[in-house]
């Protein structure tokens, strides 16, 4: 029996060492080698140093480290997971094969020790052995009796036993051995976890250095002693030897128990039924389940350790990727900026050559000739150069680079894992219960918690860069317009100059050279803008990137993750409730306007009654006159214009300029005029009238129409210099305009119908009538002329809006025209564009000064200078729109009146905020009627006003004088009274409210 046991022990010991012990020792070896790789990575990184200037290199080195670390960690934990599943597999397979070759039972004679008690036996066992020995002796009495008479005596042999050899071997070397190995296996797992955690902590110290680099942008360096802790990590040999001894000791102990069990099996000491097949199988099942459970718990620990570490690595990889993507954005914009810089240098070279040519011209004739020549070159060569530059800038798609940055970052974020294990139990030296594990989605957390803020900034940056590039392209395009307009302005000075004009303040040469110098300065500003694009982007985007980094770094802390999950859960719950909330709000919204409207009506009525009561009792007095400040303000606009540079005066003195680039909007009106001309070409009646308020851009529309048409017949402009109402005055007007001496309308009709087709543009229809009996005769003659010449003359007539309304009600003037083109109100954006366009053509820079302290907000005071300028600009145009209310001329005059000073190449502006016109509501009826008379004809002499007035002559003159002195009226050509353009909108609104006009 001893030989059989020894043979089994040796055979199974060999299987144990080769198929089981080697597996666990290999696991230790693999872990050690893996940690050595990590240590090498960490030591290699720690040995490096980077200066502040080597920030990019530092991030590249850190990114490489994290990527290699991730590969090692991921590969190791994936491998350890698969090894756990097969740790006992090969051993069990080999052992089962061996067991199949064993006898199920082995019969042998029981040992003497089974009948005689030993000192280690319990009292119960001693008693049983005594009973057993007695029974044995009784059973052997016959044999012993017969042996007395036998010559050859038979040996008295102890009873035999049936040893369940196969099941006992399976029990001890499969089930029992597995159970006994649990503490040794736990020790290996604990050691693996603890040592791994040491290396993770070193990585955490490295992470702290990275966070410092991200926050304060100092040089990246590491303390070499951070790896000193590795000195306490045992060597591989020590670890292997310790675990080998533990496993061997367990095996030897188990083998001794196995030997003892074989000797005792099928006796009082160990029932043969103990090794019953079912019991052995059930026990094996129980042991396997326990092992699998322990394995699962340790696997939980490893999963949490791996997941947590990999999440840290993942977060830093995302941070580095975002940094690299932003660096890519900067390089992309820099590369494109260099291309544009070269283009701008070519434009500057051209302008320098023009300046040089003009500077060389000395005589008046040479200067004028040079202007004419350079104007041709500007229209031909320079405009083409500017246009090509503009196209190149557009094709470089600068704003698209930020969009690409956004897409690149999104692609990076999509690489984030969607499932990571975290645990509230951070003791990696113990098994982790499944119930303590939570699963998170880093992708969801980042996209919900961190990304939206950065995305908002990126979108704002895109809009900001779009605006800058659009403005940049506008400024480039304006260079040709600035040069052209300044040369035109300089050339125009020759029309009324004197012999010594070349040396005067506004000499043609000086005006031209100053304009070209402003263009050169603008190019330098554009270069500076290009150079600062990335600086501007950095100031805008980088703080949000840092905030994004800080936000996602919170995911490296388990407690933060749990808080963020809770926040997201609450937010989602709130979002779900929003639908219900919106329903309730919509219902309230439907009711509130009705309630407010009702309340407002009641309040208005009550306030009106109280106000009348206070007036009657003398406790309240309304404003009845204009104050001196407003009067001064209304009179100073023209004075402000005279103090501005000549080029600026020429741009803003009138809203009507024939420079094609200044035309803004009026798409529908232009389309109607085109249609009218097409009808005229088809021999249809096409007489057209353009109706609009003073300053609405009627003449500009006509000039734009004429410039747009490729082939036009001869065009003649007619503008009455004085008011006309009598037929003789109308005939005289035609004689003066055409320099023909025809006395009758029939002769004029014959003249107009003779020869080639023509276009006659008659401006200011309101000057051709007078509101008295017989005051429409001139208009009747005009109607006859237009009707009789419709086939040969394309008539375009302009009229003020309110005069046309009056004439239509009086003599149905609209019946005369086939096309009535209304100059409808324009929006704030168009007014803004018109102002900015004219300003840009001047070539001057624009700076907005702060309004009085009372108008400054906290947001404004906290904003940087650049943002303050944008706020002031927005407020300025908002104020213009409130006062101008869609009228170009009012807007231009307000702009001029808002100029504070001109310094160098910069125009300084300050918003006048608003004008208090409440006094208009208390104008006497006589003054209102007088204003209405002037409005209907736009201008009247004092004699005309006296004739139209219901008051006596002196009283009328007193009213006119008062209105003029207070600034409500202004003089035109020192002859005609006209409504002050600044109050035009307010007065028309007042007259509408009184139902005087419509």
XYZ file of C-alpha atoms in Angstrom, residues 134-561:
428
model
C -13.652 -7.223 21.270
C -15.856 -8.132 18.355
C -12.800 -9.013 16.315
C -11.488 -11.270 19.090
C -14.895 -12.938 19.450
C -15.026 -13.525 15.735
C -11.618 -15.175 15.821
C -12.361 -17.573 18.701
C -13.238 -20.471 16.366
C -10.023 -19.940 14.411
C -7.950 -19.750 17.494
C -9.690 -22.896 18.901
C -9.032 -24.903 15.747
C -5.446 -23.664 15.641
C -4.934 -25.465 18.932
C -5.434 -28.765 17.160
C -3.625 -27.859 13.882
C -0.061 -28.653 13.181
C 0.181 -25.693 10.796
C -1.636 -22.930 12.442
C -3.449 -20.289 10.422
C -2.478 -16.702 11.027
C -4.981 -14.528 12.762
C -5.417 -11.604 10.295
C -7.177 -8.338 10.960
C -10.289 -7.624 9.038
C -9.918 -6.262 5.514
C -11.035 -2.890 4.279
C -12.332 -1.723 0.866
C -10.477 1.543 0.195
C -12.405 3.836 -2.296
C -9.083 4.592 -3.901
C -10.206 6.575 -6.966
C -12.717 8.765 -5.171
C -10.363 9.409 -2.261
C -7.616 10.478 -4.660
C -10.027 12.742 -6.489
C -11.307 14.163 -3.220
C -7.924 15.134 -1.852
C -5.999 16.120 -4.976
C -8.871 17.905 -6.690
C -11.465 19.262 -4.288
C -9.519 19.445 -1.021
C -6.347 20.739 -2.650
C -8.304 23.470 -4.455
C -9.916 24.503 -1.185
C -6.619 24.565 0.698
C -4.923 26.639 -2.038
C -7.434 29.497 -1.686
C -5.343 31.517 0.856
C -2.189 31.061 -1.254
C -4.037 32.186 -4.393
C -5.495 35.138 -2.482
C -1.964 36.043 -1.439
C -0.853 36.132 -5.086
C -3.834 38.265 -6.095
C -3.330 40.606 -3.179
C 0.337 40.970 -3.984
C -0.415 41.671 -7.663
C -2.977 44.294 -6.723
C -0.817 45.988 -4.102
C 2.286 46.171 -6.287
C 0.236 47.392 -9.271
C -1.188 50.093 -7.054
C 2.338 51.236 -6.210
C 3.044 51.896 -9.876
C -0.344 53.586 -10.309
C 0.483 55.926 -7.428
C 3.740 56.847 -9.171
C 1.670 57.595 -12.272
C -0.590 59.769 -10.097
C 2.421 61.779 -8.953
C 3.342 62.243 -12.626
C -0.255 63.357 -13.241
C 0.124 66.022 -10.565
C 3.111 67.437 -12.445
C 1.037 67.429 -15.633
C -1.780 69.302 -13.882
C 0.687 71.919 -12.680
C 1.946 72.292 -16.232
C -1.617 72.748 -17.463
C -2.501 75.304 -14.809
C 0.547 77.556 -14.516
C 2.443 76.821 -17.747
C 5.735 76.362 -15.926
C 8.521 74.080 -17.082
C 7.801 70.378 -16.735
C 10.124 68.521 -14.361
C 9.907 65.588 -11.979
C 11.497 64.673 -8.677
C 13.653 61.570 -9.076
C 12.710 60.290 -5.607
C 9.147 59.575 -6.711
C 10.320 56.126 -7.778
C 12.170 55.438 -4.497
C 9.105 53.561 -3.314
C 9.985 50.841 -5.822
C 12.899 49.818 -3.609
C 10.371 48.243 -1.241
C 8.876 46.099 -4.002
C 10.224 42.509 -3.618
C 12.255 40.968 -6.413
C 10.828 38.359 -8.717
C 13.017 35.630 -7.154
C 11.770 36.498 -3.672
C 8.159 36.477 -4.812
C 8.521 33.189 -6.706
C 10.249 31.457 -3.819
C 7.675 32.635 -1.280
C 4.734 31.446 -3.347
C 6.454 28.162 -4.291
C 7.012 27.357 -0.616
C 3.421 28.202 0.231
C 2.031 26.035 -2.566
C 4.438 23.137 -1.777
C 3.601 23.218 1.901
C -0.107 23.062 1.110
C 0.439 20.145 -1.265
C 2.531 18.187 1.252
C 0.001 18.720 4.022
C -2.752 17.612 1.712
C -0.747 14.509 0.679
C -0.277 13.482 4.330
C -4.010 13.803 4.927
C -4.614 11.785 1.782
C -2.311 8.960 3.025
C -3.922 8.941 6.430
C -7.368 8.811 4.844
C -6.485 5.807 2.698
C -5.436 3.855 5.789
C -8.566 4.804 7.673
C -11.117 4.480 4.874
C -13.872 1.910 5.387
C -13.272 1.826 9.146
C -14.861 3.292 12.247
C -12.471 6.217 11.830
C -13.504 7.064 8.257
C -16.559 5.607 6.678
C -16.248 4.383 3.104
C -19.449 6.263 2.422
C -17.523 9.514 3.024
C -16.027 9.049 -0.443
C -19.314 8.259 -2.092
C -19.225 9.422 -5.719
C -22.148 11.773 -5.284
C -20.611 13.303 -2.188
C -17.261 13.733 -3.923
C -18.924 15.338 -6.933
C -21.033 17.651 -4.761
C -18.012 18.636 -2.753
C -16.054 19.329 -5.919
C -18.919 21.436 -7.198
C -19.051 23.370 -3.934
C -15.285 23.962 -3.974
C -15.347 25.022 -7.636
C -18.172 27.454 -6.995
C -16.312 28.932 -4.066
C -13.166 29.264 -6.150
C -15.076 30.808 -9.022
C -16.740 33.246 -6.640
C -13.391 34.234 -5.142
C -11.926 34.520 -8.612
C -14.830 36.730 -9.651
C -14.344 38.964 -6.600
C -10.634 39.322 -7.304
C -11.462 39.919 -10.943
C -13.759 42.703 -9.750
C -10.817 44.220 -7.907
C -8.630 43.991 -11.007
C -11.409 45.382 -13.217
C -11.874 48.390 -10.951
C -8.119 48.892 -10.706
C -7.716 48.607 -14.468
C -10.769 50.722 -15.242
C -9.813 53.479 -12.834
C -6.228 53.617 -14.033
C -7.226 53.460 -17.692
C -9.778 56.229 -17.123
C -7.003 58.423 -15.728
C -4.862 57.646 -18.753
C -7.806 58.202 -21.079
C -8.564 61.620 -19.600
C -4.989 62.812 -20.050
C -4.887 61.477 -23.590
C -8.008 63.544 -24.328
C -6.367 66.612 -22.794
C -3.234 66.184 -24.901
C -5.283 65.559 -28.052
C -7.279 68.755 -27.546
C -4.023 70.674 -27.040
C -2.562 69.164 -30.216
C -5.749 69.935 -32.183
C -5.614 73.530 -31.018
C -1.932 73.763 -31.969
C -2.923 72.423 -35.378
C -5.541 75.179 -35.606
C -2.923 77.809 -34.792
C -0.492 76.465 -37.395
C -3.245 76.338 -39.988
C -4.254 79.955 -39.372
C -0.607 81.099 -39.272
C 0.065 79.429 -42.607
C -2.936 81.123 -44.189
C -2.051 84.441 -42.568
C 1.393 84.335 -44.190
C -0.228 83.925 -47.606
C -2.489 86.928 -46.975
C 0.436 88.984 -45.638
C 2.195 88.548 -48.985
C -0.935 89.642 -50.842
C -1.236 92.756 -48.686
C 2.400 93.590 -49.310
C 1.709 93.588 -53.072
C -1.188 96.017 -52.541
C 1.005 98.273 -50.407
C 3.703 98.273 -53.066
C 1.142 99.414 -55.638
C -0.043 102.259 -53.378
C 3.542 103.310 -52.663
C 4.184 103.570 -56.404
C 1.056 105.724 -56.839
C 2.179 107.987 -53.983
C 5.592 108.304 -55.527
C 4.120 109.242 -58.907
C 1.844 111.920 -57.383
C 4.647 113.286 -55.194
C 6.842 113.805 -58.265
C 4.191 115.896 -60.008
C 4.911 119.596 -59.370
C 2.736 121.765 -61.584
C -1.016 122.014 -61.356
C -1.417 120.510 -64.833
C 0.916 117.592 -64.016
C -0.920 116.882 -60.767
C -4.302 116.902 -62.464
C -3.004 114.736 -65.301
C -1.514 112.305 -62.774
C -4.841 112.075 -60.937
C -6.690 111.263 -64.141
C -4.099 108.643 -65.102
C -4.020 107.011 -61.672
C -7.816 106.968 -61.501
C -7.826 104.910 -64.698
C -5.218 102.586 -63.220
C -7.210 102.226 -60.006
C -10.323 101.270 -61.939
C -8.393 98.853 -64.119
C -5.353 97.351 -62.398
C -5.711 98.137 -58.714
C -9.327 97.021 -58.417
C -8.368 93.742 -60.083
C -5.461 93.284 -57.642
C -7.726 93.975 -54.669
C -10.439 91.696 -56.029
C -7.953 88.831 -56.525
C -6.663 89.327 -52.984
C -10.201 89.310 -51.636
C -10.943 86.067 -53.494
C -7.771 84.449 -52.147
C -8.634 85.453 -48.585
C -12.130 84.018 -49.039
C -10.795 80.793 -50.539
C -8.440 80.287 -47.590
C -11.573 79.688 -45.480
C -10.152 80.924 -42.169
C -13.396 80.434 -40.179
C -13.565 76.877 -41.467
C -10.387 76.105 -39.531
C -12.194 76.607 -36.212
C -15.008 74.446 -37.509
C -12.411 71.796 -38.347
C -10.996 72.158 -34.827
C -14.468 71.516 -33.426
C -14.898 68.405 -35.583
C -11.427 67.155 -34.646
C -12.147 67.536 -30.931
C -15.478 65.756 -31.370
C -13.718 62.866 -33.088
C -11.300 62.691 -30.157
C -14.154 62.663 -27.639
C -15.848 59.861 -29.550
C -12.874 57.662 -28.641
C -13.851 57.905 -24.978
C -15.017 54.625 -23.484
C -18.721 54.173 -22.870
C -18.395 51.822 -19.899
C -16.002 51.974 -16.984
C -16.182 50.248 -13.582
C -15.786 52.319 -10.440
C -16.162 51.247 -6.826
C -16.804 52.944 -3.531
C -14.422 50.339 -2.059
C -10.981 51.600 -3.059
C -9.057 48.971 -0.998
C -7.352 47.078 -3.813
C -5.708 44.653 -1.351
C -9.041 42.896 -0.837
C -11.665 41.237 -2.928
C -14.328 43.602 -4.299
C -17.997 42.751 -3.987
C -20.024 43.084 -7.171
C -22.613 45.157 -5.319
C -20.040 47.899 -4.641
C -19.272 48.363 -8.354
C -20.937 51.057 -10.424
C -20.593 51.492 -14.151
C -20.197 54.899 -15.750
C -19.911 56.199 -19.291
C -16.960 58.617 -19.487
C -18.223 59.653 -22.909
C -21.620 60.639 -21.520
C -20.084 62.411 -18.532
C -17.710 64.469 -20.683
C -20.308 65.244 -23.358
C -22.840 66.323 -20.769
C -20.639 67.935 -18.116
C -17.578 69.379 -19.864
C -18.054 69.613 -23.622
C -21.075 72.003 -23.814
C -19.132 74.901 -22.281
C -16.193 74.439 -24.676
C -18.578 73.965 -27.606
C -20.308 77.253 -26.789
C -16.965 79.053 -26.826
C -15.944 77.377 -30.093
C -19.213 78.482 -31.698
C -18.680 82.005 -30.414
C -15.113 81.904 -31.754
C -16.434 80.818 -35.158
C -18.876 83.705 -35.197
C -16.172 86.094 -33.995
C -13.691 84.943 -36.649
C -16.422 85.042 -39.301
C -17.144 88.641 -38.385
C -13.442 89.485 -38.392
C -12.816 87.827 -41.745
C -15.915 89.462 -43.241
C -14.756 92.826 -41.919
C -11.227 92.018 -43.099
C -12.453 91.290 -46.632
C -14.605 94.436 -46.559
C -11.535 96.434 -45.522
C -9.507 94.918 -48.365
C -12.255 95.682 -50.870
C -12.526 99.182 -49.443
C -8.857 99.853 -50.276
C -9.700 100.285 -53.957
C -12.746 102.380 -53.066
C -10.720 104.531 -50.643
C -8.043 105.178 -53.272
C -10.601 105.855 -55.978
C -12.736 108.151 -53.845
C -9.789 110.123 -52.515
C -8.421 110.628 -56.020
C -11.890 111.660 -57.200
C -12.221 114.041 -54.256
C -8.797 115.521 -54.955
C -9.660 115.885 -58.629
C -12.960 117.578 -57.758
C -11.039 120.349 -55.988
C -9.726 121.525 -59.357
C -13.271 122.524 -60.382
C -13.449 125.540 -58.066
C -9.847 126.135 -57.149
C -7.841 129.331 -57.299
C -4.341 129.789 -58.543
C -2.837 129.241 -55.099
C -5.046 126.284 -54.187
C -2.144 123.860 -54.310
C -0.768 125.391 -51.143
C -4.069 125.649 -49.266
C -5.293 123.377 -46.462
C -7.330 121.179 -48.786
C -5.014 121.175 -51.794
C -5.724 118.385 -54.319
C -2.266 116.893 -53.887
C -2.502 116.876 -50.104
C -5.965 115.297 -50.147
C -4.792 112.571 -52.528
C -1.567 111.777 -50.648
C -3.311 111.734 -47.265
C -5.901 109.325 -48.634
C -3.190 107.018 -49.981
C -1.317 107.206 -46.675
C -4.468 106.183 -44.835
C -4.745 103.226 -47.195
C -1.166 102.224 -46.363
C -1.907 102.568 -42.658
C -4.987 100.412 -43.130
C -2.828 97.720 -44.754
C -0.500 97.772 -41.748
C -3.535 97.446 -39.475
C -4.753 94.501 -41.533
C -1.340 92.884 -41.190
C -1.497 93.435 -37.454
C -4.981 91.937 -37.384
C -3.669 88.857 -39.197
C -0.734 88.559 -36.841
C -3.093 88.723 -33.864
C -5.692 86.238 -35.125
C -4.227 83.404 -33.103
C -3.649 85.691 -30.135
C -7.301 86.657 -30.290
C -8.390 83.034 -30.697
C -6.133 82.051 -27.826
C -7.594 84.692 -25.533
C -11.047 83.495 -26.518
C -10.700 79.708 -26.758
C -7.793 78.808 -24.492
C -9.502 79.769 -21.209
C -12.381 77.469 -22.164
C -9.936 74.701 -23.072
C -8.339 75.078 -19.629
C -11.787 75.010 -18.063
C -12.573 71.903 -20.119
C -9.357 70.240 -18.942
C -10.135 71.070 -15.330
C -13.654 69.733 -15.713
C -12.661 66.373 -17.180
C -9.847 65.997 -14.645
C -12.581 65.782 -12.045
C -13.375 62.385 -13.559
C -10.108 61.063 -12.140
C -11.704 61.296 -8.688
C -14.326 58.652 -7.953
C -16.198 60.920 -5.545
C -16.438 63.616 -8.217
C -17.730 61.066 -10.708
